[in-house]
Coordinates of C-alpha atoms and ligand atoms in Angstrom, one line a residue:
M4 CA -10.2 82.2 1.0
S5 CA -14.0 81.9 1.1
K6 CA -15.8 80.8 4.3
A7 CA -17.1 77.7 2.5
V8 CA -13.6 76.6 1.5
N9 CA -12.4 77.2 5.1
A10 CA -15.2 75.1 6.6
K11 CA -14.5 72.2 4.3
A12 CA -10.8 72.3 5.1
S13 CA -11.4 72.0 8.9
G14 CA -11.6 68.7 10.7
A15 CA -14.8 66.9 11.4
K16 CA -16.9 68.2 14.3
R17 CA -16.5 64.9 16.2
L18 CA -12.8 65.5 16.4
G19 CA -13.5 68.7 18.3
Q20 CA -14.8 66.7 21.2
I21 CA -11.6 64.7 21.5
P22 CA -8.7 66.0 23.5
P23 CA -5.3 65.6 21.8
Y24 CA -4.0 62.1 22.4
L25 CA -2.1 62.4 25.7
F26 CA 1.1 60.6 24.6
A27 CA 1.3 62.5 21.3
E28 CA 1.3 65.7 23.5
I29 CA 3.9 64.4 25.9
D30 CA 6.1 63.3 23.0
R31 CA 6.0 66.8 21.6
K32 CA 7.3 68.2 24.9
V33 CA 10.0 65.6 25.2
Q34 CA 11.2 66.2 21.7
E35 CA 11.4 70.0 22.4
K36 CA 13.6 69.2 25.5
K37 CA 15.8 66.9 23.4
R38 CA 16.2 69.5 20.7
A39 CA 17.3 71.9 23.5
G40 CA 20.1 69.3 24.4
V41 CA 18.5 67.7 27.5
D42 CA 19.2 64.0 28.0
V43 CA 15.6 63.1 28.7
I44 CA 14.9 59.7 30.4
S45 CA 11.4 58.7 29.4
L46 CA 9.3 56.8 32.0
G47 CA 6.2 58.1 30.4
I48 CA 4.9 55.3 28.2
G49 CA 4.3 51.6 28.8
D50 CA 6.4 50.3 26.0
P51 CA 8.8 47.5 27.1
D52 CA 12.5 48.1 26.4
L53 CA 13.2 44.4 26.4
P54 CA 13.4 42.8 23.0
T55 CA 10.9 40.4 21.5
P56 CA 12.1 36.8 22.1
K57 CA 14.4 35.6 19.3
R58 CA 12.3 32.5 18.4
I59 CA 9.4 34.8 17.6
V60 CA 11.6 37.2 15.5
S61 CA 13.1 34.1 13.6
V62 CA 9.6 32.9 12.6
L63 CA 8.7 36.4 11.4
Q64 CA 11.9 36.5 9.3
E65 CA 11.2 33.2 7.7
A66 CA 7.5 34.0 7.1
A67 CA 8.3 37.4 5.7
A68 CA 10.4 35.8 3.0
D69 CA 7.6 33.5 1.9
P70 CA 5.4 34.9 -1.0
E71 CA 2.5 33.0 0.5
N72 CA 2.4 35.7 3.1
H73 CA 2.7 38.7 0.8
R74 CA -0.9 38.9 -0.2
Y75 CA -4.0 40.2 1.6
P76 CA -4.5 38.1 4.7
S77 CA -7.9 36.8 5.8
Y78 CA -10.0 39.4 7.6
F79 CA -10.6 37.0 10.4
G80 CA -7.1 35.8 11.0
L81 CA -5.5 32.5 10.2
A82 CA -7.4 29.5 11.5
E83 CA -4.1 28.4 13.0
L84 CA -3.8 31.7 14.9
R85 CA -7.4 31.4 16.3
G86 CA -6.6 27.8 17.3
A87 CA -3.4 28.9 19.1
I88 CA -5.3 31.6 20.9
A89 CA -8.0 29.1 22.0
N90 CA -5.3 26.7 23.3
W91 CA -3.5 29.4 25.1
Y92 CA -6.7 30.6 26.8
S93 CA -7.7 27.2 27.9
D94 CA -4.1 26.4 29.3
R95 CA -3.9 29.7 31.0
F96 CA -7.4 30.3 32.3
G97 CA -9.2 27.0 31.9
A98 CA -11.8 28.8 29.7
T99 CA -13.1 27.4 26.5
L100 CA -13.4 29.5 23.4
D101 CA -14.7 28.5 20.0
P102 CA -11.9 29.5 17.6
Q103 CA -14.4 29.9 14.7
T104 CA -16.9 32.2 16.3
E105 CA -15.6 33.5 19.6
I106 CA -12.1 34.9 18.7
L107 CA -11.2 37.7 16.4
P108 CA -7.5 38.7 15.9
T109 CA -7.0 42.5 15.9
L110 CA -4.2 44.9 15.0
G111 CA -3.2 45.2 18.7
S112 CA -5.9 45.6 21.3
K113 CA -6.2 49.4 20.6
D114 CA -7.7 48.4 17.3
G115 CA -10.4 46.4 19.0
I116 CA -11.0 48.8 21.8
S117 CA -11.4 51.9 19.5
H118 CA -13.7 50.1 17.0
V119 CA -16.0 48.3 19.4
P120 CA -18.3 51.2 20.0
L121 CA -18.7 51.7 16.2
A122 CA -19.9 48.1 16.0
L123 CA -22.0 47.8 19.2
V124 CA -23.1 51.3 20.3
D125 CA -25.5 53.8 18.8
P126 CA -25.3 57.6 18.8
G127 CA -26.7 58.9 22.1
D128 CA -26.0 55.6 24.0
L129 CA -23.9 55.7 27.2
V130 CA -20.6 54.0 27.6
L131 CA -19.3 53.5 31.2
A132 CA -15.6 54.0 31.4
P133 CA -13.2 54.0 34.4
D134 CA -11.7 57.3 35.4
P135 CA -8.7 57.4 35.5
G136 CA -8.4 55.0 32.5
Y137 CA -6.9 54.2 29.2
T138 CA -8.1 57.2 27.2
V139 CA -9.3 55.2 24.2
Y140 CA -12.4 53.9 26.1
V141 CA -13.7 57.4 26.1
T142 CA -12.5 58.6 22.7
G143 CA -13.8 55.4 21.0
A144 CA -17.2 56.1 22.5
L145 CA -17.2 59.8 21.4
M146 CA -16.1 58.8 17.8
A147 CA -19.2 56.6 17.7
G148 CA -21.4 59.5 18.7
A149 CA -22.0 57.9 22.2
E150 CA -21.6 59.6 25.5
A151 CA -19.0 58.5 28.0
Y152 CA -20.0 58.2 31.7
A153 CA -17.1 58.2 34.2
M154 CA -16.8 55.5 36.8
P155 CA -14.4 57.0 39.3
L156 CA -11.5 54.8 40.5
T157 CA -10.4 55.9 43.9
H158 CA -7.7 55.0 46.5
E159 CA -10.4 54.4 49.1
N160 CA -12.1 51.8 46.8
E161 CA -8.8 50.1 45.9
W162 CA -9.1 51.6 42.4
L163 CA -12.2 49.5 41.6
P164 CA -15.4 51.3 40.4
D165 CA -18.2 51.5 42.9
L166 CA -20.9 49.9 40.9
S167 CA -23.6 50.7 43.5
A168 CA -22.9 54.5 42.8
I169 CA -24.0 54.2 39.2
P170 CA -27.5 55.7 39.1
D171 CA -30.2 53.3 37.8
D172 CA -31.2 55.5 34.9
V173 CA -27.5 55.7 33.8
A174 CA -27.1 51.9 34.1
D175 CA -30.3 51.4 32.1
R176 CA -29.1 53.7 29.3
A177 CA -25.6 52.2 29.2
R178 CA -24.8 49.9 26.3
L179 CA -21.3 49.1 27.3
M180 CA -19.0 49.0 30.3
W181 CA -15.2 49.1 30.2
L182 CA -13.1 47.4 32.9
N183 CA -9.3 46.9 32.8
Y184 CA -7.5 44.7 35.3
P185 CA -4.6 44.6 35.9
N186 CA -5.2 48.3 35.6
N187 CA -3.5 51.0 33.6
P188 CA -2.7 53.6 35.1
T189 CA -3.2 52.5 38.7
A190 CA -1.6 49.1 38.6
A191 CA -4.6 47.8 40.7
V192 CA -5.8 44.2 40.3
A193 CA -9.4 42.8 40.6
D194 CA -10.4 39.7 42.5
R195 CA -13.0 37.1 41.5
E196 CA -15.5 38.6 43.8
F197 CA -15.4 42.0 42.1
L198 CA -15.5 40.5 38.6
T199 CA -18.5 38.4 39.6
R200 CA -20.3 41.5 40.9
A201 CA -19.5 43.3 37.6
V202 CA -20.9 40.4 35.6
E203 CA -24.1 40.4 37.6
F204 CA -24.5 44.2 37.4
C205 CA -24.1 44.2 33.6
R206 CA -26.4 41.2 33.2
D207 CA -29.1 42.9 35.3
H208 CA -28.9 46.1 33.3
G209 CA -28.4 44.6 29.8
I210 CA -24.9 46.1 29.5
I211 CA -22.1 44.5 27.4
L212 CA -19.1 44.1 29.7
C213 CA -15.8 44.7 27.9
H214 CA -12.7 43.6 29.9
D215 CA -9.4 45.0 28.6
A216 CA -6.7 42.6 29.8
P217 CA -3.4 43.4 28.0
Y218 CA -1.5 43.1 31.3
S219 CA -2.9 39.7 32.3
E220 CA 0.6 38.2 32.1
I221 CA 2.6 41.0 33.7
A222 CA 2.3 40.0 37.3
F223 CA 4.7 39.4 40.2
G224 CA 5.4 37.2 43.2
G225 CA 3.3 34.3 41.9
Y226 CA 0.2 36.4 41.4
R227 CA -1.9 35.2 38.4
P228 CA -4.5 37.8 37.1
L229 CA -7.9 36.4 36.2
S230 CA -9.7 36.3 32.9
L231 CA -13.2 37.7 32.9
F232 CA -14.2 34.3 31.5
E233 CA -13.2 32.5 34.6
V234 CA -16.4 34.0 36.0
P235 CA -19.4 31.7 35.2
G236 CA -21.8 33.3 32.8
A237 CA -19.4 36.1 31.7
K238 CA -19.3 35.0 28.1
D239 CA -23.1 35.5 27.9
I240 CA -22.6 39.2 28.3
G241 CA -19.0 40.0 27.7
L242 CA -15.9 40.5 25.6
E243 CA -12.2 40.3 26.6
F244 CA -9.4 42.1 24.8
H245 CA -5.9 40.7 24.8
S246 CA -2.6 41.7 23.3
L247 CA 0.8 40.3 22.5
S248 CA 2.2 43.8 23.0
K249 CA 3.1 43.5 26.7
T250 CA 3.2 39.7 27.1
F251 CA 5.9 39.2 24.5
N252 CA 7.4 42.7 24.2
M253 CA 5.7 43.1 20.8
T254 CA 4.2 46.6 21.0
G255 CA 5.5 47.5 17.5
W256 CA 4.1 44.4 15.9
R257 CA 0.5 45.3 16.3
I258 CA -1.3 42.1 17.1
G259 CA -3.9 41.1 19.7
W260 CA -7.4 39.8 19.8
V261 CA -10.9 40.2 21.1
C262 CA -12.8 37.2 22.3
G263 CA -16.2 36.4 23.8
R264 CA -19.8 36.2 22.8
A265 CA -20.1 35.1 19.2
D266 CA -22.7 37.5 17.9
L267 CA -20.8 40.5 19.4
I268 CA -17.6 39.1 17.8
A269 CA -19.4 38.8 14.4
H270 CA -20.5 42.5 14.6
I271 CA -16.9 43.6 15.3
G272 CA -15.7 41.4 12.5
Q273 CA -18.3 42.9 10.1
L274 CA -17.1 46.4 11.0
K275 CA -13.4 45.6 10.7
T276 CA -13.9 44.1 7.2
N277 CA -14.7 47.7 6.2
V278 CA -11.9 49.3 8.2
D279 CA -8.7 47.3 7.6
S280 CA -7.6 44.3 5.6
G281 CA -6.3 42.0 8.3
I282 CA -2.9 41.4 9.9
F283 CA 0.3 40.8 7.9
Q284 CA 0.3 37.0 7.8
A285 CA 4.0 36.8 8.7
V286 CA 3.1 38.6 12.0
Q287 CA 0.3 36.1 12.5
W288 CA 2.8 33.1 12.2
A289 CA 5.1 34.8 14.6
A290 CA 2.2 35.3 17.1
I291 CA 1.4 31.6 16.8
E292 CA 5.0 30.9 17.7
A293 CA 4.7 33.3 20.6
L294 CA 1.6 31.7 22.1
N295 CA 2.7 28.1 21.6
G296 CA 6.1 28.7 23.1
G297 CA 5.3 28.7 26.8
E298 CA 5.8 31.5 29.3
E299 CA 9.4 31.2 30.3
E300 CA 10.4 34.5 28.6
T301 CA 7.4 36.3 30.0
R302 CA 8.2 35.2 33.5
A303 CA 11.9 36.3 33.0
A304 CA 10.7 39.7 31.8
C305 CA 8.4 40.0 34.8
E306 CA 11.4 39.3 37.1
V307 CA 13.2 42.3 35.5
F308 CA 10.1 44.5 35.9
A309 CA 9.7 43.3 39.6
R310 CA 13.3 44.2 40.3
R311 CA 12.8 47.6 38.8
H312 CA 9.6 48.2 40.7
Q313 CA 11.5 47.5 43.9
L314 CA 14.2 50.1 43.0
V315 CA 11.5 52.7 42.3
A316 CA 9.6 52.0 45.5
D317 CA 12.8 52.1 47.5
T318 CA 13.8 55.4 45.9
L319 CA 10.5 57.1 46.2
N320 CA 10.0 55.9 49.8
S321 CA 13.4 57.3 50.8
L322 CA 12.1 60.6 49.5
G323 CA 9.0 60.5 51.6
W324 CA 6.5 58.6 49.5
N325 CA 4.8 55.5 50.9
I326 CA 4.3 53.1 48.1
K327 CA 4.4 49.3 47.7
P328 CA 5.6 47.6 44.5
P329 CA 2.4 46.6 42.6
R330 CA 1.2 43.0 42.1
A331 CA 0.9 43.5 38.3
T332 CA 1.7 45.8 35.3
F333 CA 4.8 47.8 34.8
Y334 CA 3.3 51.0 36.2
V335 CA 3.9 52.9 39.4
W336 CA 1.0 55.1 40.4
A337 CA 1.8 57.5 43.2
P338 CA 0.5 60.8 44.6
V339 CA 2.1 64.1 43.6
P340 CA 3.8 66.0 46.4
H341 CA 1.7 68.6 48.3
G342 CA 1.4 71.9 46.5
Y343 CA 1.5 70.5 42.9
D344 CA -1.2 69.4 40.5
S345 CA -0.3 66.5 38.3
I346 CA 0.6 68.4 35.2
G347 CA 2.6 70.9 37.3
F348 CA 4.5 68.1 39.0
A349 CA 5.3 66.2 35.7
G350 CA 6.4 69.5 34.1
H351 CA 8.6 70.2 37.2
V352 CA 10.3 66.8 37.1
L353 CA 10.9 67.1 33.3
D354 CA 12.3 70.7 33.7
Q355 CA 14.4 70.0 36.8
V356 CA 15.9 66.5 36.2
G357 CA 14.9 65.6 32.7
V358 CA 12.8 62.6 33.7
N359 CA 9.5 62.2 31.8
I360 CA 6.5 60.9 33.9
T361 CA 2.8 61.0 33.1
P362 CA 0.4 63.4 34.9
G363 CA -2.5 61.4 36.3
V364 CA -5.1 63.9 35.0
G365 CA -4.2 62.8 31.5
F366 CA -6.1 59.6 32.2
G367 CA -9.2 61.5 33.3
P368 CA -10.2 64.1 36.0
H369 CA -10.1 61.5 38.8
G370 CA -6.4 60.9 38.0
E371 CA -5.7 64.4 39.3
G372 CA -3.3 64.4 42.3
Y373 CA -1.3 61.4 40.9
F374 CA 1.4 60.6 38.5
R375 CA 2.3 57.4 36.6
L376 CA 5.7 56.1 35.7
S377 CA 6.6 53.0 33.8
V378 CA 9.5 50.7 34.6
T379 CA 10.0 50.0 30.9
A380 CA 13.3 51.9 30.6
P381 CA 16.6 49.9 30.5
D382 CA 18.1 49.1 34.0
E383 CA 20.9 51.7 33.8
R384 CA 18.5 54.5 32.6
L385 CA 16.0 53.7 35.3
A386 CA 18.8 53.7 37.9
E387 CA 20.0 57.1 36.5
A388 CA 16.4 58.4 36.6
M389 CA 16.1 57.4 40.3
R390 CA 19.5 59.1 41.1
R391 CA 18.1 62.2 39.5
M392 CA 14.9 62.0 41.4
E393 CA 17.0 62.0 44.6
N394 CA 18.2 65.4 43.6
L395 CA 14.8 66.8 42.8
R396 CA 14.0 70.0 44.6
L397 CA 10.4 70.4 45.5
Ligands
LIG22 C1 -5.1 49.4 29.2 C2 -4.5 49.3 27.8 N1 -5.3 48.7 26.9 C3 -4.9 48.6 25.6 C4 -3.6 49.1 25.2 C5 -3.2 48.9 23.8 O1 -2.3 48.0 23.6 P1 -2.0 47.4 22.1 O2 -2.8 48.1 21.1 O3 -0.5 47.6 21.9 O4 -2.4 45.9 22.2 C6 -2.8 49.6 26.2 C7 -1.5 50.1 25.8 O5 -0.8 50.8 26.5 C8 -3.3 49.7 27.5 O6 -2.5 50.3 28.5

């Protein structure tokens, strides 16, 4: 084969900058173990085991049978969906959004997050991203030709970025900042004071503040996470990303939304008209049902997650860890034992007891020294995983 043909057959240069998607890699290892006959318990991915509430499934079934829903949907989502989102937002956070101009439904929040830099950032611009963090903040920036600048999240700083540590020249070059509370992977939460400081910082430096909030409803013990738009002035500079994935156990359905400043929403909408052709309308009707139906099921799911969090904390603490169940998210973020790095420890746990956990370094260099597990496995599987952990030899 000639050199020219080889070059054409290889992937685009920009893909060379992007590490393999963490979960795809983990999945490959787990599949290998399973093929070798190991009964692997996966606590690696934040994908709720609980089913989508029946009322939502019923609406989908009915809507799927209606030919009205079989054609291309609107690029910008049903007006009824945007209206339901605006009502949900105002009930939940007391924040007002214009359903015409300030809300754009997306194919899950990953769709919005990965595409935002293509719509709002130029090659060579800086994107500020938490480290450790959801990896798509960085890969989305790289795919748009931008540079990512890490904002370390540390235990000492309660897993909030230290905004005062961002050099002025970096802040002035930055076009966009990602925040994510309640946080994946650290399970940390942000209070009003921090969000207010972040809004001020971004306003002072002309940065678009993107708050990724898919875990806003997964919280325990009466704790209610804030929306960015509960901070006065945030809508002048910001966007917030939401998802039905975690709130209603709908990860497979692919529906969420981005909301906030109208001109930014319009740019994302313009980009998306060229990328996808909207969300299956039957899924949109089901989402409307989800949002209009109250939060009883979400609260019940959170009780299950809270109980599981307690079991994990009790087990790990009996083995020498010192962790508290988190206030939000279904993640446990804990240090790896002395003598291991995070990949080494995750590999050791998988090899020794067949439990799959996620190495912290997979979320960025500052995640080194930690691992994440998700309490989204069925009760009996999680209990079995904890029994196995008790037999782990270090
Ligand atoms: C922080 C964060 N943002 C966004 C997403 C994407 O969620 P979805 O695309 O299912 O809405 C996830 C999924 O795990 C996440 O952890």
